[in-house]
Amino acid sequence: MRKTEAMVQEIEKVIIGKKQVIEQVLMAILAGGHVLLEDIPGVGKTTLALSFAKVMGMEYHRIQFTPDVTPSDVVGFSLYDRKTEEFQYKPGAVMCNLLLADEINRTSSKTQAALLEVMEEGNATVDGKTYEIPKPFTVIATQNPFGSAGTQMLPQSQMDRFMIKLSMGYPDFESQVNILRDRQKEQPLDTLQMISSREEVQNMQQEVKAVEVAEDILRYITLLVEATRQNDRIQLGVSPRGALALNNMAKAAAYISGRDYVIPDDVLQVFAKVCAHRVILHPHAKVAGIQAEELMEQITHQISIPEIR
């Protein structure tokens, strides 16, 4: 059994009936990206993050964002030490391998920007000194789509920093029964086994980078991205950063399928999750109730799938 398959199966012991979501989060981690989970409370977002940390042997931190959380809570701060007569760095929440940024839309734009900068740069800067974040490093951020009171929505430029945007949703009937049954006497999260170490995760990330993408696939990705820029219902299409994210996620999709080369199905599998949150719809499309993911689905039917020889 491949290590990626074993990780998915282990996490499925806790996150029941959500294999596709588990695989997509795993792809994002292996592609070196970050994940935005937009969902209602209580569907298992925190449990999902904890499960990945346990199974991948990662150091895990969680920060509950509220209006009074400051950038120093995120990146750390300098404190004067009287004994040494020097300023000592006190690490913030980002000094870990997997950070759960809970309800990121409930904190100030300044604090959001501090986290997004770390996600982009891979290091934290405090009082002019730069501190490298441990590797691997992934942020799983959550936001509640209902109830906007006291929230500060992420600007589009910051949404673009997340490789994928997912929604877990409610479990189906049988999955809900299984969840109730499994939690009668114990917490399944406590029984999870570590499948890989941090070093192995880093090695897998390097192997994902080495996955081959043929010229025809690169052109296919470009055609899909171009279609979002030319659609009359989309005001702002997918950026070059988004195209790179799509390329990297497709490589991760190929990798967890046991291949060292990308096929069109890998691109199609991740296209909507990578690109829907990166576009801005025209006002008339919003009024008509059109969803970005619907448009992404339509675009995949408009672009011819290349034949791989």
mmCIF file of C-alpha atoms in Angstrom:
data_model
loop_
_atom_site.group_PDB
_atom_site.id
_atom_site.type_symbol
_atom_site.label_atom_id
_atom_site.label_comp_id
_atom_site.label_asym_id
_atom_site.label_seq_id
_atom_site.Cartn_x
_atom_site.Cartn_y
_atom_site.Cartn_z
ATOM 1 C CA MET A 1 0.000 0.000 0.000
ATOM 2 C CA ARG A 2 1.278 3.475 -0.892
ATOM 3 C CA LYS A 3 2.008 5.769 2.039
ATOM 4 C CA THR A 4 -0.478 8.380 0.814
ATOM 5 C CA GLU A 5 -3.216 5.747 0.634
ATOM 6 C CA ALA A 6 -2.392 4.605 4.177
ATOM 7 C CA MET A 7 -2.639 8.194 5.436
ATOM 8 C CA VAL A 8 -6.060 8.676 3.844
ATOM 9 C CA GLN A 9 -7.329 5.395 5.307
ATOM 10 C CA GLU A 10 -6.058 6.295 8.786
ATOM 11 C CA ILE A 11 -7.741 9.724 8.732
ATOM 12 C CA GLU A 12 -10.975 8.136 7.466
ATOM 13 C CA LYS A 13 -11.218 6.394 10.846
ATOM 14 C CA VAL A 14 -12.019 9.817 12.307
ATOM 15 C CA ILE A 15 -13.368 11.879 9.389
ATOM 16 C CA ILE A 16 -16.073 9.499 8.184
ATOM 17 C CA GLY A 17 -17.592 9.715 4.713
ATOM 18 C CA LYS A 18 -15.338 12.554 3.513
ATOM 19 C CA LYS A 19 -12.627 10.747 1.547
ATOM 20 C CA GLN A 20 -12.576 13.298 -1.257
ATOM 21 C CA VAL A 21 -12.018 16.183 1.180
ATOM 22 C CA ILE A 22 -9.235 14.241 2.933
ATOM 23 C CA GLU A 23 -7.512 13.537 -0.384
ATOM 24 C CA GLN A 24 -7.767 17.168 -1.485
ATOM 25 C CA VAL A 25 -6.251 18.447 1.773
ATOM 26 C CA LEU A 26 -3.476 15.862 1.417
ATOM 27 C CA MET A 27 -2.834 17.039 -2.163
ATOM 28 C CA ALA A 28 -2.555 20.654 -0.986
ATOM 29 C CA ILE A 29 -0.072 19.729 1.753
ATOM 30 C CA LEU A 30 2.060 17.678 -0.637
ATOM 31 C CA ALA A 31 1.926 20.519 -3.178
ATOM 32 C CA GLY A 32 3.220 22.916 -0.514
ATOM 33 C CA GLY A 33 -0.004 24.914 -0.361
ATOM 34 C CA HIS A 34 -2.526 26.117 2.211
ATOM 35 C CA VAL A 35 -6.187 25.272 2.683
ATOM 36 C CA LEU A 36 -9.254 27.439 3.322
ATOM 37 C CA LEU A 37 -12.236 25.595 4.806
ATOM 38 C CA GLU A 38 -15.471 27.549 4.588
ATOM 39 C CA ASP A 39 -18.117 25.727 6.550
ATOM 40 C CA ILE A 40 -20.602 25.799 9.382
ATOM 41 C CA PRO A 41 -19.418 25.010 12.948
ATOM 42 C CA GLY A 42 -19.295 21.430 14.176
ATOM 43 C CA VAL A 43 -18.651 19.483 10.966
ATOM 44 C CA GLY A 44 -15.108 18.424 11.908
ATOM 45 C CA LYS A 45 -12.746 21.129 10.625
ATOM 46 C CA THR A 46 -10.618 21.135 13.795
ATOM 47 C CA THR A 47 -10.669 17.336 13.943
ATOM 48 C CA LEU A 48 -9.527 17.174 10.315
ATOM 49 C CA ALA A 49 -6.527 19.401 11.022
ATOM 50 C CA LEU A 50 -5.616 17.468 14.183
ATOM 51 C CA SER A 51 -5.877 14.179 12.292
ATOM 52 C CA PHE A 52 -3.425 15.314 9.631
ATOM 53 C CA ALA A 53 -1.000 16.557 12.285
ATOM 54 C CA LYS A 54 -1.079 13.186 14.072
ATOM 55 C CA VAL A 55 -0.847 11.014 10.970
ATOM 56 C CA MET A 56 1.999 13.106 9.487
ATOM 57 C CA GLY A 57 3.938 13.526 12.721
ATOM 58 C CA MET A 58 3.635 17.313 12.557
ATOM 59 C CA GLU A 59 3.824 19.854 15.360
ATOM 60 C CA TYR A 60 0.345 21.359 15.581
ATOM 61 C CA HIS A 61 -0.816 24.752 16.817
ATOM 62 C CA ARG A 62 -4.311 26.247 16.832
ATOM 63 C CA ILE A 63 -5.152 29.915 17.071
ATOM 64 C CA GLN A 64 -8.738 31.045 17.625
ATOM 65 C CA PHE A 65 -9.065 34.349 15.827
ATOM 66 C CA THR A 66 -11.053 37.085 17.552
ATOM 67 C CA PRO A 67 -11.000 40.876 17.074
ATOM 68 C CA ASP A 68 -8.408 41.302 19.853
ATOM 69 C CA VAL A 69 -5.837 38.865 18.392
ATOM 70 C CA THR A 70 -2.782 40.876 17.292
ATOM 71 C CA PRO A 71 -0.064 40.223 14.682
ATOM 72 C CA SER A 72 2.395 39.477 17.515
ATOM 73 C CA ASP A 73 0.167 36.574 18.617
ATOM 74 C CA VAL A 74 0.671 35.150 15.145
ATOM 75 C CA VAL A 75 4.332 35.845 14.339
ATOM 76 C CA GLY A 76 5.781 36.319 17.844
ATOM 77 C CA PHE A 77 7.447 39.269 19.585
ATOM 78 C CA SER A 78 10.707 40.426 21.163
ATOM 79 C CA LEU A 79 10.990 40.608 24.960
ATOM 80 C CA TYR A 80 13.829 42.315 26.815
ATOM 81 C CA ASP A 81 15.808 39.948 29.052
ATOM 82 C CA ARG A 82 17.403 41.784 31.983
ATOM 83 C CA LYS A 83 19.925 39.000 32.622
ATOM 84 C CA THR A 84 21.383 38.984 29.137
ATOM 85 C CA GLU A 85 20.487 42.630 28.435
ATOM 86 C CA GLU A 86 19.241 41.525 25.034
ATOM 87 C CA PHE A 87 15.907 41.119 23.342
ATOM 88 C CA GLN A 88 14.776 37.501 23.128
ATOM 89 C CA TYR A 89 12.391 36.249 20.458
ATOM 90 C CA LYS A 90 9.192 34.682 21.789
ATOM 91 C CA PRO A 91 7.679 32.487 19.049
ATOM 92 C CA GLY A 92 4.131 33.051 17.850
ATOM 93 C CA ALA A 93 1.546 30.495 16.761
ATOM 94 C CA VAL A 94 3.083 30.121 13.282
ATOM 95 C CA MET A 95 6.157 28.340 14.626
ATOM 96 C CA CYS A 96 4.852 24.854 13.866
ATOM 97 C CA ASN A 97 4.269 22.491 10.934
ATOM 98 C CA LEU A 98 0.486 22.664 10.771
ATOM 99 C CA LEU A 99 -1.425 25.715 11.955
ATOM 100 C CA LEU A 100 -5.195 25.739 12.320
ATOM 101 C CA ALA A 101 -6.257 29.374 11.886
ATOM 102 C CA ASP A 102 -9.792 29.125 13.227
ATOM 103 C CA GLU A 103 -12.339 31.696 12.008
ATOM 104 C CA ILE A 104 -9.765 33.815 10.200
ATOM 105 C CA ASN A 105 -12.520 36.233 9.167
ATOM 106 C CA ARG A 106 -13.131 37.250 12.807
ATOM 107 C CA THR A 107 -9.855 39.082 13.304
ATOM 108 C CA SER A 108 -8.507 42.417 12.070
ATOM 109 C CA SER A 109 -7.149 42.919 8.548
ATOM 110 C CA LYS A 110 -3.719 43.700 10.053
ATOM 111 C CA THR A 111 -3.609 40.311 11.812
ATOM 112 C CA GLN A 112 -4.867 38.544 8.693
ATOM 113 C CA ALA A 113 -2.119 40.223 6.669
ATOM 114 C CA ALA A 114 0.539 39.078 9.165
ATOM 115 C CA LEU A 115 -0.515 35.455 8.726
ATOM 116 C CA LEU A 116 -0.829 35.698 4.948
ATOM 117 C CA GLU A 117 2.675 37.171 4.729
ATOM 118 C CA VAL A 118 4.096 34.193 6.627
ATOM 119 C CA MET A 119 2.193 31.816 4.336
ATOM 120 C CA GLU A 120 3.718 33.497 1.293
ATOM 121 C CA GLU A 121 7.271 34.046 2.536
ATOM 122 C CA GLY A 122 7.792 30.964 4.724
ATOM 123 C CA ASN A 123 9.321 33.055 7.496
ATOM 124 C CA ALA A 124 8.326 35.572 10.163
ATOM 125 C CA THR A 125 9.878 39.019 10.535
ATOM 126 C CA VAL A 126 9.892 40.593 14.005
ATOM 127 C CA ASP A 127 11.683 43.871 14.786
ATOM 128 C CA GLY A 128 13.732 43.616 11.619
ATOM 129 C CA LYS A 129 14.904 40.046 12.263
ATOM 130 C CA THR A 130 13.749 37.125 10.143
ATOM 131 C CA TYR A 131 12.893 33.748 11.666
ATOM 132 C CA GLU A 132 12.386 30.728 9.443
ATOM 133 C CA ILE A 133 9.190 28.707 9.858
ATOM 134 C CA PRO A 134 9.693 24.934 10.430
ATOM 135 C CA LYS A 135 9.323 22.751 7.349
ATOM 136 C CA PRO A 136 6.938 21.436 6.194
ATOM 137 C CA PHE A 137 4.472 24.236 6.951
ATOM 138 C CA THR A 138 0.757 24.285 6.133
ATOM 139 C CA VAL A 139 -2.051 26.565 7.249
ATOM 140 C CA ILE A 140 -5.597 25.254 7.404
ATOM 141 C CA ALA A 141 -7.787 28.328 7.874
ATOM 142 C CA THR A 142 -11.513 28.213 8.561
ATOM 143 C CA GLN A 143 -14.302 30.712 8.174
ATOM 144 C CA ASN A 144 -18.037 30.527 8.814
ATOM 145 C CA PRO A 145 -20.064 31.591 5.738
ATOM 146 C CA PHE A 146 -23.086 32.454 7.892
ATOM 147 C CA GLY A 147 -23.328 35.480 10.166
ATOM 148 C CA SER A 148 -21.241 38.448 9.041
ATOM 149 C CA ALA A 149 -21.482 40.468 12.286
ATOM 150 C CA GLY A 150 -18.023 41.266 13.586
ATOM 151 C CA THR A 151 -16.243 39.682 10.641
ATOM 152 C CA GLN A 152 -13.511 40.999 8.346
ATOM 153 C CA MET A 153 -13.719 39.099 5.064
ATOM 154 C CA LEU A 154 -10.457 38.254 3.341
ATOM 155 C CA PRO A 155 -9.676 40.495 0.345
ATOM 156 C CA GLN A 156 -9.471 38.742 -3.030
ATOM 157 C CA SER A 157 -5.699 39.233 -3.138
ATOM 158 C CA GLN A 158 -5.426 37.265 0.118
ATOM 159 C CA MET A 159 -7.887 34.556 -0.919
ATOM 160 C CA ASP A 160 -5.477 33.904 -3.779
ATOM 161 C CA ARG A 161 -2.835 32.770 -1.262
ATOM 162 C CA PHE A 162 -4.843 29.640 -0.458
ATOM 163 C CA MET A 163 -4.187 26.786 -2.846
ATOM 164 C CA ILE A 164 -7.697 25.350 -2.440
ATOM 165 C CA LYS A 165 -10.987 26.300 -0.848
ATOM 166 C CA LEU A 166 -13.120 23.426 0.430
ATOM 167 C CA SER A 167 -16.354 22.786 2.261
ATOM 168 C CA MET A 168 -16.833 19.606 4.295
ATOM 169 C CA GLY A 169 -20.623 19.823 4.619
ATOM 170 C CA TYR A 170 -22.900 17.611 6.687
ATOM 171 C CA PRO A 171 -22.238 13.856 6.775
ATOM 172 C CA ASP A 172 -24.714 11.601 4.983
ATOM 173 C CA PHE A 173 -27.149 9.487 7.024
ATOM 174 C CA GLU A 174 -25.003 6.355 7.389
ATOM 175 C CA SER A 175 -21.874 8.377 8.125
ATOM 176 C CA GLN A 176 -23.711 10.238 10.881
ATOM 177 C CA VAL A 177 -24.809 6.927 12.419
ATOM 178 C CA ASN A 178 -21.215 5.667 12.277
ATOM 179 C CA ILE A 179 -19.945 8.856 13.920
ATOM 180 C CA LEU A 180 -22.399 8.410 16.788
ATOM 181 C CA ARG A 181 -21.513 4.715 17.138
ATOM 182 C CA ASP A 182 -17.739 5.282 17.137
ATOM 183 C CA ARG A 183 -17.911 7.947 19.835
ATOM 184 C CA GLN A 184 -20.002 6.049 22.384
ATOM 185 C CA LYS A 185 -17.035 5.014 24.526
ATOM 186 C CA GLU A 186 -13.883 6.584 23.090
ATOM 187 C CA GLN A 187 -12.545 9.393 20.924
ATOM 188 C CA PRO A 188 -11.255 7.880 17.626
ATOM 189 C CA LEU A 189 -8.766 10.752 17.350
ATOM 190 C CA ASP A 190 -6.851 9.246 20.291
ATOM 191 C CA THR A 191 -6.319 5.982 18.391
ATOM 192 C CA LEU A 192 -4.774 7.488 15.238
ATOM 193 C CA GLN A 193 -1.329 6.162 14.308
ATOM 194 C CA MET A 194 1.514 8.191 12.822
ATOM 195 C CA ILE A 195 2.015 6.993 9.231
ATOM 196 C CA SER A 196 4.837 9.315 8.150
ATOM 197 C CA SER A 197 7.355 11.631 9.752
ATOM 198 C CA ARG A 198 7.896 15.295 8.918
ATOM 199 C CA GLU A 199 11.017 14.331 6.995
ATOM 200 C CA GLU A 200 9.043 11.843 4.917
ATOM 201 C CA VAL A 201 6.420 14.501 4.176
ATOM 202 C CA GLN A 202 9.180 16.808 2.933
ATOM 203 C CA ASN A 203 10.528 14.000 0.744
ATOM 204 C CA MET A 204 7.051 13.441 -0.694
ATOM 205 C CA GLN A 205 6.774 17.156 -1.440
ATOM 206 C CA GLN A 206 9.998 16.922 -3.433
ATOM 207 C CA GLU A 207 8.672 13.870 -5.292
ATOM 208 C CA VAL A 208 5.508 15.804 -6.182
ATOM 209 C CA LYS A 209 7.646 18.591 -7.646
ATOM 210 C CA ALA A 210 9.347 15.981 -9.845
ATOM 211 C CA VAL A 211 6.061 14.729 -11.345
ATOM 212 C CA GLU A 212 6.161 15.287 -15.114
ATOM 213 C CA VAL A 213 3.722 17.650 -16.826
ATOM 214 C CA ALA A 214 3.632 17.268 -20.617
ATOM 215 C CA GLU A 215 3.448 20.273 -22.932
ATOM 216 C CA ASP A 216 -0.141 19.400 -23.916
ATOM 217 C CA ILE A 217 -1.172 19.446 -20.239
ATOM 218 C CA LEU A 218 0.485 22.832 -19.706
ATOM 219 C CA ARG A 219 -1.482 24.174 -22.670
ATOM 220 C CA TYR A 220 -4.671 22.595 -21.319
ATOM 221 C CA ILE A 221 -4.163 24.306 -17.933
ATOM 222 C CA THR A 222 -3.553 27.601 -19.730
ATOM 223 C CA LEU A 223 -6.706 27.212 -21.841
ATOM 224 C CA LEU A 224 -8.804 26.601 -18.709
ATOM 225 C CA VAL A 225 -7.320 29.624 -16.970
ATOM 226 C CA GLU A 226 -7.750 31.807 -20.079
ATOM 227 C CA ALA A 227 -11.404 30.780 -20.235
ATOM 228 C CA THR A 228 -11.984 32.273 -16.769
ATOM 229 C CA ARG A 229 -10.466 35.569 -17.945
ATOM 230 C CA GLN A 230 -12.669 35.755 -21.045
ATOM 231 C CA ASN A 231 -15.984 34.644 -19.525
ATOM 232 C CA ASP A 232 -18.567 37.463 -19.649
ATOM 233 C CA ARG A 233 -19.916 36.469 -16.216
ATOM 234 C CA ILE A 234 -16.494 36.724 -14.568
ATOM 235 C CA GLN A 235 -15.119 40.168 -13.737
ATOM 236 C CA LEU A 236 -11.683 38.992 -12.617
ATOM 237 C CA GLY A 237 -10.273 35.684 -13.822
ATOM 238 C CA VAL A 238 -7.655 33.324 -12.447
ATOM 239 C CA SER A 239 -4.225 34.904 -11.947
ATOM 240 C CA PRO A 240 -0.860 33.430 -13.004
ATOM 241 C CA ARG A 241 -0.426 32.415 -9.343
ATOM 242 C CA GLY A 242 -3.679 30.487 -9.655
ATOM 243 C CA ALA A 243 -2.448 28.761 -12.810
ATOM 244 C CA LEU A 244 0.693 27.647 -10.949
ATOM 245 C CA ALA A 245 -1.451 26.394 -8.071
ATOM 246 C CA LEU A 246 -3.564 24.377 -10.524
ATOM 247 C CA ASN A 247 -0.414 22.899 -12.036
ATOM 248 C CA ASN A 248 0.982 21.948 -8.621
ATOM 249 C CA MET A 249 -2.302 20.475 -7.370
ATOM 250 C CA ALA A 250 -2.607 18.394 -10.558
ATOM 251 C CA LYS A 251 0.892 17.026 -9.896
ATOM 252 C CA ALA A 252 -0.148 16.128 -6.329
ATOM 253 C CA ALA A 253 -3.312 14.443 -7.666
ATOM 254 C CA ALA A 254 -1.172 12.345 -10.004
ATOM 255 C CA TYR A 255 1.204 11.495 -7.157
ATOM 256 C CA ILE A 256 -1.443 10.163 -4.778
ATOM 257 C CA SER A 257 -2.821 8.121 -7.685
ATOM 258 C CA GLY A 258 0.581 6.432 -7.956
ATOM 259 C CA ARG A 259 1.731 8.131 -11.163
ATOM 260 C CA ASP A 260 4.805 10.255 -11.905
ATOM 261 C CA TYR A 261 3.072 12.105 -14.748
ATOM 262 C CA VAL A 262 -0.073 14.245 -14.992
ATOM 263 C CA ILE A 263 -3.105 13.286 -17.081
ATOM 264 C CA PRO A 264 -6.100 15.553 -17.936
ATOM 265 C CA ASP A 265 -8.252 13.888 -15.249
ATOM 266 C CA ASP A 266 -5.830 15.146 -12.587
ATOM 267 C CA VAL A 267 -6.415 18.722 -13.751
ATOM 268 C CA LEU A 268 -10.185 18.283 -13.984
ATOM 269 C CA GLN A 269 -10.310 16.721 -10.524
ATOM 270 C CA VAL A 270 -8.904 19.826 -8.822
ATOM 271 C CA PHE A 271 -9.795 22.685 -11.198
ATOM 272 C CA ALA A 272 -12.920 23.975 -9.393
ATOM 273 C CA LYS A 273 -11.436 23.699 -5.883
ATOM 274 C CA VAL A 274 -8.283 25.556 -6.934
ATOM 275 C CA CYS A 275 -9.880 28.249 -9.101
ATOM 276 C CA ALA A 276 -13.431 29.045 -7.914
ATOM 277 C CA HIS A 277 -12.310 31.200 -4.967
ATOM 278 C CA ARG A 278 -9.847 33.107 -7.159
ATOM 279 C CA VAL A 279 -12.419 34.644 -9.504
ATOM 280 C CA ILE A 280 -14.722 37.622 -8.960
ATOM 281 C CA LEU A 281 -18.121 37.357 -10.597
ATOM 282 C CA HIS A 282 -19.811 40.233 -12.391
ATOM 283 C CA PRO A 283 -22.620 41.808 -10.342
ATOM 284 C CA HIS A 284 -25.240 40.569 -12.816
ATOM 285 C CA ALA A 285 -24.005 36.981 -12.322
ATOM 286 C CA LYS A 286 -24.245 37.351 -8.536
ATOM 287 C CA VAL A 287 -27.790 38.748 -8.831
ATOM 288 C CA ALA A 288 -28.723 35.751 -10.980
ATOM 289 C CA GLY A 289 -27.519 33.459 -8.182
ATOM 290 C CA ILE A 290 -24.699 31.945 -10.243
ATOM 291 C CA GLN A 291 -21.978 30.239 -8.186
ATOM 292 C CA ALA A 292 -18.298 30.347 -9.122
ATOM 293 C CA GLU A 293 -17.982 26.560 -8.890
ATOM 294 C CA GLU A 294 -20.836 26.173 -11.405
ATOM 295 C CA LEU A 295 -18.958 28.374 -13.862
ATOM 296 C CA MET A 296 -15.772 26.367 -13.349
ATOM 297 C CA GLU A 297 -17.710 23.196 -14.138
ATOM 298 C CA GLN A 298 -19.118 24.769 -17.309
ATOM 299 C CA ILE A 299 -15.654 25.868 -18.415
ATOM 300 C CA THR A 300 -14.320 22.312 -18.147
ATOM 301 C CA HIS A 301 -16.987 21.234 -20.661
ATOM 302 C CA GLN A 302 -16.099 24.047 -23.055
ATOM 303 C CA ILE A 303 -12.390 23.225 -23.343
ATOM 304 C CA SER A 304 -11.345 20.155 -25.334
ATOM 305 C CA ILE A 305 -9.491 17.559 -23.286
ATOM 306 C CA PRO A 306 -6.093 16.788 -24.852
ATOM 307 C CA GLU A 307 -5.176 13.259 -25.893
ATOM 308 C CA ILE A 308 -2.033 12.072 -24.156
ATOM 309 C CA ARG A 309 0.117 9.907 -26.391
#
